[in-house]
mmCIF file of N, CA and C in Angstrom:
data_model
loop_
_atom_site.group_PDB
_atom_site.id
_atom_site.type_symbol
_atom_site.label_atom_id
_atom_site.label_comp_id
_atom_site.label_asym_id
_atom_site.label_seq_id
_atom_site.Cartn_x
_atom_site.Cartn_y
_atom_site.Cartn_z
ATOM 1 N N MET A 501 17.559 -14.537 -2.474
ATOM 2 C CA MET A 501 17.590 -15.945 -1.931
ATOM 3 C C MET A 501 16.318 -16.321 -1.416
ATOM 4 N N SER A 502 15.608 -17.224 -1.921
ATOM 5 C CA SER A 502 14.291 -17.635 -1.524
ATOM 6 C C SER A 502 14.347 -18.981 -0.665
ATOM 7 N N VAL A 503 13.350 -19.014 0.120
ATOM 8 C CA VAL A 503 13.236 -20.317 1.059
ATOM 9 C C VAL A 503 12.697 -21.404 0.208
ATOM 10 N N PRO A 504 13.126 -22.533 0.289
ATOM 11 C CA PRO A 504 12.647 -23.716 -0.501
ATOM 12 C C PRO A 504 11.122 -24.008 -0.051
ATOM 13 N N THR A 505 10.425 -24.431 -1.038
ATOM 14 C CA THR A 505 8.924 -24.512 -0.796
ATOM 15 C C THR A 505 8.671 -25.668 0.282
ATOM 16 N N ALA A 506 9.466 -26.639 0.390
ATOM 17 C CA ALA A 506 9.383 -27.619 1.448
ATOM 18 C C ALA A 506 9.448 -27.062 2.809
ATOM 19 N N ASN A 507 10.166 -26.079 3.000
ATOM 20 C CA ASN A 507 10.272 -25.435 4.382
ATOM 21 C C ASN A 507 9.384 -24.471 4.753
ATOM 22 N N ARG A 508 8.372 -24.238 3.946
ATOM 23 C CA ARG A 508 7.385 -23.159 4.207
ATOM 24 C C ARG A 508 6.268 -23.680 5.059
ATOM 25 N N SER A 509 5.896 -22.906 6.066
ATOM 26 C CA SER A 509 4.802 -23.501 6.945
ATOM 27 C C SER A 509 3.489 -23.008 6.373
ATOM 28 N N THR A 510 2.488 -23.756 6.614
ATOM 29 C CA THR A 510 1.139 -23.310 6.246
ATOM 30 C C THR A 510 0.587 -22.176 7.132
ATOM 31 N N PHE A 511 1.176 -21.978 8.305
ATOM 32 C CA PHE A 511 0.776 -20.974 9.268
ATOM 33 C C PHE A 511 1.082 -19.603 8.561
ATOM 34 N N ILE A 512 2.276 -19.368 8.073
ATOM 35 C CA ILE A 512 2.618 -18.150 7.540
ATOM 36 C C ILE A 512 1.764 -17.884 6.160
ATOM 37 N N THR A 513 1.610 -18.956 5.403
ATOM 38 C CA THR A 513 0.859 -18.861 4.195
ATOM 39 C C THR A 513 -0.523 -18.409 4.430
ATOM 40 N N ILE A 514 -1.236 -19.032 5.330
ATOM 41 C CA ILE A 514 -2.563 -18.837 5.733
ATOM 42 C C ILE A 514 -2.756 -17.239 6.311
ATOM 43 N N LEU A 515 -1.715 -16.994 7.271
ATOM 44 C CA LEU A 515 -1.890 -15.627 7.807
ATOM 45 C C LEU A 515 -1.559 -14.496 6.820
ATOM 46 N N SER A 516 -0.734 -14.861 5.903
ATOM 47 C CA SER A 516 -0.454 -13.855 4.764
ATOM 48 C C SER A 516 -1.575 -13.520 4.106
ATOM 49 N N TRP A 517 -2.235 -14.674 3.532
ATOM 50 C CA TRP A 517 -3.425 -14.590 2.658
ATOM 51 C C TRP A 517 -4.602 -13.798 3.396
ATOM 52 N N PHE A 518 -4.705 -14.226 4.734
ATOM 53 C CA PHE A 518 -5.777 -13.504 5.650
ATOM 54 C C PHE A 518 -5.466 -11.968 5.631
ATOM 55 N N LEU A 519 -4.154 -11.628 5.867
ATOM 56 C CA LEU A 519 -3.776 -10.283 5.973
ATOM 57 C C LEU A 519 -3.978 -9.555 4.535
ATOM 58 N N ILE A 520 -3.627 -10.230 3.425
ATOM 59 C CA ILE A 520 -3.831 -9.647 2.093
ATOM 60 C C ILE A 520 -5.248 -9.392 1.794
ATOM 61 N N VAL A 521 -6.089 -10.355 2.054
ATOM 62 C CA VAL A 521 -7.550 -10.157 1.849
ATOM 63 C C VAL A 521 -8.168 -9.033 2.668
ATOM 64 N N GLY A 522 -7.705 -9.059 4.028
ATOM 65 C CA GLY A 522 -8.189 -8.038 4.961
ATOM 66 C C GLY A 522 -7.867 -6.694 4.566
ATOM 67 N N SER A 523 -6.488 -6.525 4.212
ATOM 68 C CA SER A 523 -6.068 -5.253 3.776
ATOM 69 C C SER A 523 -6.619 -4.726 2.440
ATOM 70 N N SER A 524 -6.828 -5.659 1.588
ATOM 71 C CA SER A 524 -7.459 -5.230 0.265
ATOM 72 C C SER A 524 -8.950 -4.790 0.472
ATOM 73 N N PHE A 525 -9.649 -5.487 1.384
ATOM 74 C CA PHE A 525 -11.101 -5.065 1.733
ATOM 75 C C PHE A 525 -11.086 -3.696 2.316
ATOM 76 N N ASN A 526 -10.108 -3.475 3.292
ATOM 77 C CA ASN A 526 -9.983 -2.185 3.987
ATOM 78 C C ASN A 526 -9.621 -1.140 2.904
ATOM 79 N N ILE A 527 -8.754 -1.363 1.983
ATOM 80 C CA ILE A 527 -8.398 -0.417 0.954
ATOM 81 C C ILE A 527 -9.726 -0.045 0.163
ATOM 82 N N LEU A 528 -10.551 -0.974 -0.183
ATOM 83 C CA LEU A 528 -11.762 -0.591 -0.842
ATOM 84 C C LEU A 528 -12.685 0.191 -0.022
ATOM 85 N N THR A 529 -12.887 -0.182 1.218
ATOM 86 C CA THR A 529 -13.796 0.619 2.047
ATOM 87 C C THR A 529 -13.264 2.160 2.356
ATOM 88 N N ASN A 530 -11.958 2.125 2.647
ATOM 89 C CA ASN A 530 -11.394 3.479 2.747
ATOM 90 C C ASN A 530 -11.490 4.261 1.455
ATOM 91 N N GLY A 531 -11.249 3.622 0.467
ATOM 92 C CA GLY A 531 -11.391 4.360 -0.919
ATOM 93 C C GLY A 531 -12.752 4.804 -1.167
ATOM 94 N N ALA A 532 -13.714 4.092 -0.736
ATOM 95 C CA ALA A 532 -15.123 4.508 -0.777
ATOM 96 C C ALA A 532 -15.413 5.781 0.150
ATOM 97 N N GLN A 533 -14.811 5.625 1.311
ATOM 98 C CA GLN A 533 -14.883 6.827 2.214
ATOM 99 C C GLN A 533 -14.257 8.029 1.781
ATOM 100 N N VAL A 534 -13.076 7.930 1.084
ATOM 101 C CA VAL A 534 -12.424 9.054 0.554
ATOM 102 C C VAL A 534 -13.303 9.665 -0.599
ATOM 103 N N ILE A 535 -13.850 8.875 -1.399
ATOM 104 C CA ILE A 535 -14.619 9.439 -2.464
ATOM 105 C C ILE A 535 -15.831 10.114 -1.918
ATOM 106 N N ILE A 536 -16.566 9.511 -0.920
ATOM 107 C CA ILE A 536 -17.804 10.018 -0.269
ATOM 108 C C ILE A 536 -17.436 11.303 0.375
ATOM 109 N N GLY A 537 -16.355 11.309 1.169
ATOM 110 C CA GLY A 537 -15.796 12.511 1.873
ATOM 111 C C GLY A 537 -15.600 13.577 0.985
ATOM 112 N N SER A 538 -14.900 13.411 -0.214
ATOM 113 C CA SER A 538 -14.581 14.447 -1.124
ATOM 114 C C SER A 538 -15.725 14.965 -1.837
ATOM 115 N N MET A 539 -16.824 14.153 -2.103
ATOM 116 C CA MET A 539 -18.078 14.635 -2.659
ATOM 117 C C MET A 539 -18.983 15.541 -1.764
ATOM 118 N N LEU A 540 -18.897 15.211 -0.500
ATOM 119 C CA LEU A 540 -19.804 15.788 0.392
ATOM 120 C C LEU A 540 -18.977 16.926 1.275
ATOM 121 N N GLU A 541 -17.830 17.095 1.079
ATOM 122 C CA GLU A 541 -17.031 18.047 1.880
ATOM 123 C C GLU A 541 -17.457 19.430 1.933
ATOM 124 N N ASP A 542 -18.108 19.855 0.774
ATOM 125 C CA ASP A 542 -18.603 21.298 0.716
ATOM 126 C C ASP A 542 -20.009 21.391 1.527
ATOM 127 N N THR A 543 -20.756 20.318 1.473
ATOM 128 C CA THR A 543 -22.069 20.244 2.193
ATOM 129 C C THR A 543 -21.981 20.047 3.604
ATOM 130 N N TYR A 544 -21.195 19.193 4.079
ATOM 131 C CA TYR A 544 -21.011 18.920 5.492
ATOM 132 C C TYR A 544 -19.586 19.120 5.906
ATOM 133 N N PRO A 545 -19.230 20.169 6.730
ATOM 134 C CA PRO A 545 -17.815 20.408 7.156
ATOM 135 C C PRO A 545 -17.116 19.251 7.758
ATOM 136 N N ILE A 546 -17.926 18.371 8.500
ATOM 137 C CA ILE A 546 -17.381 17.304 9.204
ATOM 138 C C ILE A 546 -16.731 16.289 8.293
ATOM 139 N N MET A 547 -17.274 16.236 7.007
ATOM 140 C CA MET A 547 -16.842 15.318 6.019
ATOM 141 C C MET A 547 -15.365 15.559 5.677
ATOM 142 N N ARG A 548 -14.878 16.714 5.910
ATOM 143 C CA ARG A 548 -13.385 16.963 5.749
ATOM 144 C C ARG A 548 -12.616 16.039 6.564
ATOM 145 N N LEU A 549 -13.083 15.883 7.744
ATOM 146 C CA LEU A 549 -12.361 15.040 8.818
ATOM 147 C C LEU A 549 -12.408 13.680 8.295
ATOM 148 N N VAL A 550 -13.609 13.246 7.859
ATOM 149 C CA VAL A 550 -13.840 11.831 7.430
ATOM 150 C C VAL A 550 -12.929 11.582 6.212
ATOM 151 N N PHE A 551 -12.738 12.596 5.449
ATOM 152 C CA PHE A 551 -11.783 12.527 4.098
ATOM 153 C C PHE A 551 -10.401 12.375 4.595
ATOM 154 N N ILE A 552 -9.971 13.155 5.533
ATOM 155 C CA ILE A 552 -8.643 13.051 5.968
ATOM 156 C C ILE A 552 -8.225 11.716 6.749
ATOM 157 N N VAL A 553 -9.223 11.282 7.571
ATOM 158 C CA VAL A 553 -8.991 9.975 8.312
ATOM 159 C C VAL A 553 -8.998 8.824 7.422
ATOM 160 N N ALA A 554 -9.952 8.834 6.429
ATOM 161 C CA ALA A 554 -10.093 7.778 5.449
ATOM 162 C C ALA A 554 -8.886 7.801 4.556
ATOM 163 N N GLY A 555 -8.230 8.838 4.295
ATOM 164 C CA GLY A 555 -7.007 8.935 3.545
ATOM 165 C C GLY A 555 -5.883 8.354 4.127
ATOM 166 N N VAL A 556 -5.814 8.732 5.429
ATOM 167 C CA VAL A 556 -4.767 8.106 6.334
ATOM 168 C C VAL A 556 -4.965 6.657 6.352
ATOM 169 N N GLY A 557 -6.148 6.152 6.538
ATOM 170 C CA GLY A 557 -6.380 4.699 6.631
ATOM 171 C C GLY A 557 -6.039 4.043 5.410
ATOM 172 N N LEU A 558 -6.436 4.600 4.304
ATOM 173 C CA LEU A 558 -6.086 4.191 2.884
ATOM 174 C C LEU A 558 -4.594 3.985 2.767
ATOM 175 N N SER A 559 -3.734 4.953 3.250
ATOM 176 C CA SER A 559 -2.335 4.856 3.090
ATOM 177 C C SER A 559 -1.774 3.797 4.032
ATOM 178 N N VAL A 560 -2.253 3.632 5.258
ATOM 179 C CA VAL A 560 -1.706 2.660 6.222
ATOM 180 C C VAL A 560 -2.119 1.293 5.629
ATOM 181 N N ASN A 561 -3.287 1.130 5.102
ATOM 182 C CA ASN A 561 -3.678 -0.248 4.562
ATOM 183 C C ASN A 561 -2.887 -0.581 3.355
ATOM 184 N N ALA A 562 -2.548 0.417 2.415
ATOM 185 C CA ALA A 562 -1.812 0.110 1.401
ATOM 186 C C ALA A 562 -0.319 -0.430 1.684
ATOM 187 N N GLY A 563 0.221 0.213 2.865
ATOM 188 C CA GLY A 563 1.490 -0.325 3.448
ATOM 189 C C GLY A 563 1.337 -1.598 4.021
ATOM 190 N N LEU A 564 0.201 -1.892 4.686
ATOM 191 C CA LEU A 564 0.041 -3.288 5.260
ATOM 192 C C LEU A 564 -0.138 -4.309 4.226
ATOM 193 N N LEU A 565 -0.864 -3.917 3.118
ATOM 194 C CA LEU A 565 -0.942 -4.862 1.945
ATOM 195 C C LEU A 565 0.359 -5.221 1.422
ATOM 196 N N PHE A 566 1.271 -4.163 1.287
ATOM 197 C CA PHE A 566 2.567 -4.485 0.668
ATOM 198 C C PHE A 566 3.309 -5.353 1.550
ATOM 199 N N ALA A 567 3.320 -5.163 2.994
ATOM 200 C CA ALA A 567 3.943 -5.923 4.015
ATOM 201 C C ALA A 567 3.391 -7.449 4.016
ATOM 202 N N ALA A 568 2.013 -7.572 3.852
ATOM 203 C CA ALA A 568 1.481 -8.943 3.859
ATOM 204 C C ALA A 568 2.002 -9.659 2.605
ATOM 205 N N CYS A 569 2.183 -8.954 1.526
ATOM 206 C CA CYS A 569 2.715 -9.640 0.323
ATOM 207 C C CYS A 569 4.121 -10.002 0.601
ATOM 208 N N ALA A 570 4.882 -9.182 1.258
ATOM 209 C CA ALA A 570 6.221 -9.463 1.636
ATOM 210 C C ALA A 570 6.252 -10.604 2.732
ATOM 211 N N LEU A 571 5.345 -10.669 3.558
ATOM 212 C CA LEU A 571 5.389 -11.787 4.521
ATOM 213 C C LEU A 571 5.069 -13.104 3.745
ATOM 214 N N LEU A 572 4.178 -13.144 2.757
ATOM 215 C CA LEU A 572 4.018 -14.184 1.915
ATOM 216 C C LEU A 572 5.258 -14.716 1.190
ATOM 217 N N ALA A 573 6.105 -13.640 0.796
ATOM 218 C CA ALA A 573 7.367 -14.043 0.203
ATOM 219 C C ALA A 573 8.503 -14.262 1.248
ATOM 220 N N ARG A 574 8.192 -14.446 2.574
ATOM 221 C CA ARG A 574 9.048 -14.738 3.674
ATOM 222 C C ARG A 574 10.271 -13.670 3.667
ATOM 223 N N LYS A 575 9.730 -12.436 3.702
ATOM 224 C CA LYS A 575 10.758 -11.335 3.960
ATOM 225 C C LYS A 575 10.843 -11.059 5.525
ATOM 226 N N ASP A 576 12.121 -11.053 6.005
ATOM 227 C CA ASP A 576 12.238 -10.919 7.419
ATOM 228 C C ASP A 576 11.611 -9.624 8.036
ATOM 229 N N TRP A 577 11.826 -8.535 7.239
ATOM 230 C CA TRP A 577 11.281 -7.205 7.775
ATOM 231 C C TRP A 577 9.865 -7.210 7.861
ATOM 232 N N ALA A 578 9.163 -8.013 7.083
ATOM 233 C CA ALA A 578 7.624 -8.032 7.118
ATOM 234 C C ALA A 578 7.193 -8.877 8.372
ATOM 235 N N ARG A 579 7.951 -9.880 8.588
ATOM 236 C CA ARG A 579 7.710 -10.712 9.883
ATOM 237 C C ARG A 579 7.863 -9.718 11.116
ATOM 238 N N LYS A 580 8.941 -9.017 11.197
ATOM 239 C CA LYS A 580 9.140 -8.046 12.228
ATOM 240 C C LYS A 580 8.048 -7.057 12.405
ATOM 241 N N ILE A 581 7.652 -6.558 11.278
ATOM 242 C CA ILE A 581 6.535 -5.595 11.194
ATOM 243 C C ILE A 581 5.332 -6.110 11.891
ATOM 244 N N PHE A 582 4.925 -7.312 11.482
ATOM 245 C CA PHE A 582 3.620 -7.852 11.877
ATOM 246 C C PHE A 582 3.857 -8.392 13.218
ATOM 247 N N ALA A 583 4.929 -8.949 13.691
ATOM 248 C CA ALA A 583 5.187 -9.315 15.097
ATOM 249 C C ALA A 583 4.994 -8.048 16.022
ATOM 250 N N PHE A 584 5.490 -6.957 15.663
ATOM 251 C CA PHE A 584 5.327 -5.686 16.372
ATOM 252 C C PHE A 584 3.824 -5.262 16.410
ATOM 253 N N ASN A 585 3.274 -5.242 15.286
ATOM 254 C CA ASN A 585 1.747 -4.829 15.266
ATOM 255 C C ASN A 585 0.958 -5.703 16.002
ATOM 256 N N PHE A 586 1.224 -7.018 16.020
ATOM 257 C CA PHE A 586 0.318 -7.870 16.892
ATOM 258 C C PHE A 586 0.605 -7.672 18.421
ATOM 259 N N GLY A 587 1.888 -7.410 18.642
ATOM 260 C CA GLY A 587 2.238 -7.094 20.125
ATOM 261 C C GLY A 587 1.515 -5.687 20.508
ATOM 262 N N LEU A 588 1.644 -4.711 19.653
ATOM 263 C CA LEU A 588 1.019 -3.539 19.971
ATOM 264 C C LEU A 588 -0.506 -3.580 20.069
ATOM 265 N N GLY A 589 -1.066 -4.500 19.161
ATOM 266 C CA GLY A 589 -2.491 -4.797 19.167
ATOM 267 C C GLY A 589 -2.891 -5.372 20.600
ATOM 268 N N ALA A 590 -2.102 -6.316 21.010
ATOM 269 C CA ALA A 590 -2.370 -6.925 22.267
ATOM 270 C C ALA A 590 -2.395 -6.001 23.530
ATOM 271 N N VAL A 591 -1.347 -5.122 23.502
ATOM 272 C CA VAL A 591 -1.313 -4.152 24.548
ATOM 273 C C VAL A 591 -2.488 -3.153 24.540
ATOM 274 N N THR A 592 -2.727 -2.669 23.414
ATOM 275 C CA THR A 592 -3.922 -1.620 23.231
ATOM 276 C C THR A 592 -5.304 -2.302 23.516
ATOM 277 N N SER A 593 -5.503 -3.645 23.178
ATOM 278 C CA SER A 593 -6.656 -4.452 23.453
ATOM 279 C C SER A 593 -6.787 -4.503 24.952
ATOM 280 N N VAL A 594 -5.751 -4.774 25.717
ATOM 281 C CA VAL A 594 -5.888 -4.830 27.086
ATOM 282 C C VAL A 594 -6.224 -3.472 27.762
ATOM 283 N N ILE A 595 -5.563 -2.442 27.334
ATOM 284 C CA ILE A 595 -5.929 -1.054 27.742
ATOM 285 C C ILE A 595 -7.301 -0.813 27.469
ATOM 286 N N GLY A 596 -7.674 -1.050 26.227
ATOM 287 C CA GLY A 596 -9.242 -0.711 25.937
ATOM 288 C C GLY A 596 -10.195 -1.560 26.668
ATOM 289 N N GLY A 597 -9.853 -2.925 26.933
ATOM 290 C CA GLY A 597 -10.667 -3.708 27.855
ATOM 291 C C GLY A 597 -10.690 -3.160 29.162
ATOM 292 N N LEU A 598 -9.635 -2.780 29.826
ATOM 293 C CA LEU A 598 -9.664 -2.223 31.165
ATOM 294 C C LEU A 598 -10.478 -0.856 31.183
ATOM 295 N N GLY A 599 -10.370 -0.135 30.183
ATOM 296 C CA GLY A 599 -11.052 1.135 30.129
ATOM 297 C C GLY A 599 -12.577 0.817 30.068
ATOM 298 N N LEU A 600 -12.902 -0.140 29.244
ATOM 299 C CA LEU A 600 -14.372 -0.466 29.175
ATOM 300 C C LEU A 600 -14.782 -1.027 30.481
ATOM 301 N N PHE A 601 -14.188 -1.957 30.991
ATOM 302 C CA PHE A 601 -14.604 -2.456 32.254
ATOM 303 C C PHE A 601 -14.714 -1.361 33.395
ATOM 304 N N ALA A 602 -13.791 -0.534 33.374
ATOM 305 C CA ALA A 602 -13.783 0.616 34.313
ATOM 306 C C ALA A 602 -14.999 1.495 34.136
ATOM 307 N N PHE A 603 -15.280 1.670 32.826
ATOM 308 C CA PHE A 603 -16.580 2.538 32.460
ATOM 309 C C PHE A 603 -17.743 1.849 32.927
ATOM 310 N N LEU A 604 -17.859 0.556 32.628
ATOM 311 C CA LEU A 604 -19.028 -0.232 33.031
ATOM 312 C C LEU A 604 -19.246 -0.417 34.626
ATOM 313 N N LEU A 605 -18.224 -0.560 35.241
ATOM 314 C CA LEU A 605 -18.157 -0.806 36.788
ATOM 315 C C LEU A 605 -18.597 0.492 37.486
ATOM 316 N N PHE A 606 -18.018 1.632 36.943
ATOM 317 C CA PHE A 606 -18.077 2.906 37.663
ATOM 318 C C PHE A 606 -19.279 3.819 37.086
ATOM 319 N N SER A 607 -20.056 3.236 36.187
ATOM 320 C CA SER A 607 -21.086 4.034 35.554
ATOM 321 C C SER A 607 -22.165 4.161 36.530
ATOM 322 N N SER A 608 -22.790 5.395 36.425
ATOM 323 C CA SER A 608 -23.866 5.641 37.430
ATOM 324 C C SER A 608 -25.095 4.692 37.250
ATOM 325 N N GLN A 609 -25.114 4.000 36.092
ATOM 326 C CA GLN A 609 -26.201 3.083 35.774
ATOM 327 C C GLN A 609 -25.675 1.609 35.713
ATOM 328 N N ALA A 610 -24.749 1.381 36.434
ATOM 329 C CA ALA A 610 -24.011 0.074 36.333
ATOM 330 C C ALA A 610 -25.102 -1.137 36.775
ATOM 331 N N GLU A 611 -25.914 -0.833 37.714
ATOM 332 C CA GLU A 611 -26.825 -1.822 38.143
ATOM 333 C C GLU A 611 -27.911 -2.174 37.061
ATOM 334 N N SER A 612 -28.248 -1.231 36.280
ATOM 335 C CA SER A 612 -29.330 -1.393 35.136
ATOM 336 C C SER A 612 -28.669 -1.989 33.907
ATOM 337 N N LEU A 613 -27.303 -1.938 33.874
ATOM 338 C CA LEU A 613 -26.629 -2.710 32.569
ATOM 339 C C LEU A 613 -27.040 -4.134 32.589
ATOM 340 N N PRO A 614 -27.224 -4.672 31.439
ATOM 341 C CA PRO A 614 -27.429 -6.159 31.369
ATOM 342 C C PRO A 614 -26.131 -6.882 31.444
ATOM 343 N N ASP A 615 -26.198 -8.020 32.067
ATOM 344 C CA ASP A 615 -25.006 -8.914 32.290
ATOM 345 C C ASP A 615 -24.311 -9.206 31.001
ATOM 346 N N SER A 616 -25.099 -9.333 29.948
ATOM 347 C CA SER A 616 -24.429 -9.733 28.537
ATOM 348 C C SER A 616 -23.463 -8.653 28.152
ATOM 349 N N LEU A 617 -23.726 -7.344 28.637
ATOM 350 C CA LEU A 617 -22.817 -6.305 28.284
ATOM 351 C C LEU A 617 -21.339 -6.534 29.027
ATOM 352 N N PHE A 618 -21.501 -6.955 30.213
ATOM 353 C CA PHE A 618 -20.226 -7.209 30.920
ATOM 354 C C PHE A 618 -19.532 -8.459 30.277
ATOM 355 N N ALA A 619 -20.222 -9.373 29.905
ATOM 356 C CA ALA A 619 -19.634 -10.572 29.135
ATOM 357 C C ALA A 619 -19.037 -10.177 27.803
ATOM 358 N N ALA A 620 -19.662 -9.143 27.089
ATOM 359 C CA ALA A 620 -19.209 -8.719 25.773
ATOM 360 C C ALA A 620 -17.900 -7.913 26.088
ATOM 361 N N ALA A 621 -17.735 -7.257 27.248
ATOM 362 C CA ALA A 621 -16.602 -6.484 27.707
ATOM 363 C C ALA A 621 -15.335 -7.440 27.732
ATOM 364 N N ALA A 622 -15.514 -8.649 27.680
ATOM 365 C CA ALA A 622 -14.319 -9.637 27.778
ATOM 366 C C ALA A 622 -13.675 -9.816 26.345
ATOM 367 N N VAL A 623 -14.350 -9.365 25.407
ATOM 368 C CA VAL A 623 -13.952 -9.668 23.882
ATOM 369 C C VAL A 623 -12.495 -8.900 23.791
ATOM 370 N N PRO A 624 -12.315 -7.786 24.184
ATOM 371 C CA PRO A 624 -10.877 -7.135 24.023
ATOM 372 C C PRO A 624 -9.724 -8.087 24.610
ATOM 373 N N PHE A 625 -10.075 -8.730 25.760
ATOM 374 C CA PHE A 625 -9.080 -9.598 26.255
ATOM 375 C C PHE A 625 -8.920 -10.828 25.383
ATOM 376 N N ALA A 626 -9.903 -11.188 24.832
ATOM 377 C CA ALA A 626 -9.801 -12.432 24.006
ATOM 378 C C ALA A 626 -8.927 -12.081 22.716
ATOM 379 N N MET A 627 -9.160 -10.870 22.246
ATOM 380 C CA MET A 627 -8.481 -10.346 21.089
ATOM 381 C C MET A 627 -6.963 -10.164 21.485
ATOM 382 N N ALA A 628 -6.748 -9.618 22.683
ATOM 383 C CA ALA A 628 -5.358 -9.394 23.146
ATOM 384 C C ALA A 628 -4.545 -10.854 23.278
ATOM 385 N N ALA A 629 -5.286 -11.830 23.676
ATOM 386 C CA ALA A 629 -4.701 -13.106 23.706
ATOM 387 C C ALA A 629 -4.424 -13.687 22.267
ATOM 388 N N LEU A 630 -5.213 -13.514 21.311
ATOM 389 C CA LEU A 630 -4.990 -13.792 19.962
ATOM 390 C C LEU A 630 -3.885 -13.062 19.430
ATOM 391 N N PHE A 631 -3.827 -11.660 19.542
ATOM 392 C CA PHE A 631 -2.764 -10.865 19.027
ATOM 393 C C PHE A 631 -1.313 -11.271 19.771
ATOM 394 N N ALA A 632 -1.368 -11.612 21.022
ATOM 395 C CA ALA A 632 -0.195 -11.877 21.767
ATOM 396 C C ALA A 632 0.338 -13.456 21.149
ATOM 397 N N TRP A 633 -0.635 -14.158 20.955
ATOM 398 C CA TRP A 633 -0.162 -15.559 20.369
ATOM 399 C C TRP A 633 0.398 -15.448 19.037
ATOM 400 N N LEU A 634 -0.315 -14.566 18.084
ATOM 401 C CA LEU A 634 0.234 -14.365 16.796
ATOM 402 C C LEU A 634 1.688 -13.680 16.891
ATOM 403 N N SER A 635 1.873 -12.821 17.742
ATOM 404 C CA SER A 635 3.068 -12.165 17.823
ATOM 405 C C SER A 635 4.258 -13.129 18.301
ATOM 406 N N ARG A 636 3.801 -14.102 19.223
ATOM 407 C CA ARG A 636 4.708 -15.009 19.739
ATOM 408 C C ARG A 636 5.165 -16.101 18.640
ATOM 409 N N GLN A 637 4.133 -16.342 17.751
ATOM 410 C CA GLN A 637 4.388 -17.417 16.716
ATOM 411 C C GLN A 637 5.266 -16.863 15.734
ATOM 412 N N LEU A 638 5.155 -15.370 15.431
ATOM 413 C CA LEU A 638 6.037 -14.829 14.344
ATOM 414 C C LEU A 638 7.428 -14.755 14.906
ATOM 415 N N ARG A 639 7.537 -14.747 16.214
ATOM 416 C CA ARG A 639 8.882 -14.573 16.821
ATOM 417 C C ARG A 639 9.665 -15.860 17.131
ATOM 418 N N SER A 640 8.892 -16.977 17.001
ATOM 419 C CA SER A 640 9.372 -18.316 17.367
ATOM 420 C C SER A 640 10.539 -18.823 16.407
ATOM 421 N N GLU A 641 11.360 -19.540 16.993
ATOM 422 C CA GLU A 641 12.560 -19.979 16.174
ATOM 423 C C GLU A 641 12.171 -20.720 14.942
ATOM 424 N N ALA A 642 11.212 -21.605 14.856
ATOM 425 C CA ALA A 642 10.777 -22.339 13.713
ATOM 426 C C ALA A 642 10.368 -21.396 12.537
ATOM 427 N N ILE A 643 9.537 -20.353 13.013
ATOM 428 C CA ILE A 643 9.012 -19.391 11.897
ATOM 429 C C ILE A 643 10.226 -18.513 11.477
ATOM 430 N N ARG A 644 11.011 -18.056 12.364
ATOM 431 C CA ARG A 644 12.169 -17.232 11.967
ATOM 432 C C ARG A 644 13.129 -17.928 10.953
ATOM 433 N N ALA A 645 13.180 -19.219 11.029
ATOM 434 C CA ALA A 645 13.971 -19.954 10.129
ATOM 435 C C ALA A 645 13.649 -20.095 8.777
ATOM 436 N N GLU A 646 12.303 -19.754 8.660
ATOM 437 C CA GLU A 646 11.887 -19.685 7.079
ATOM 438 C C GLU A 646 12.148 -18.338 6.351
ATOM 439 N N PHE A 647 12.407 -17.367 7.138
ATOM 440 C CA PHE A 647 12.556 -16.008 6.603
ATOM 441 C C PHE A 647 13.981 -15.570 6.127
ATOM 442 N N VAL A 648 14.089 -14.833 5.154
ATOM 443 C CA VAL A 648 15.388 -14.408 4.545
ATOM 444 C C VAL A 648 15.446 -12.888 4.814
#
């Protein structure tokens, strides 16, 4: 059962295409890292770790690409996956931002650090707000009504 085209919001369509393009780009970069890691594995032992991490990233991004295509097709399981992922991203961004602020404030060289660095430390909180908003939008009643 598919959702009629008239009931489809542009928010989901734009978000889905953004996620599809982003996941595809990440697959390309992870694929390049896997190839480079496998070629240099014998020369540099650390490249084994790069190879493994890039391979895991490649697998995760392939799954996210599949889920983004399902989100575009208005599958409810994909909406739930991205609502959870955006919520998790909000929480981890806040934790990372607090850790960065703590590091900057309690650093032995805190007085010598430029003020712009403290302003840049606000970026994780802006990202957390964006992720929380996206998660909330995906869980809203109007958006839920579009999914099967």
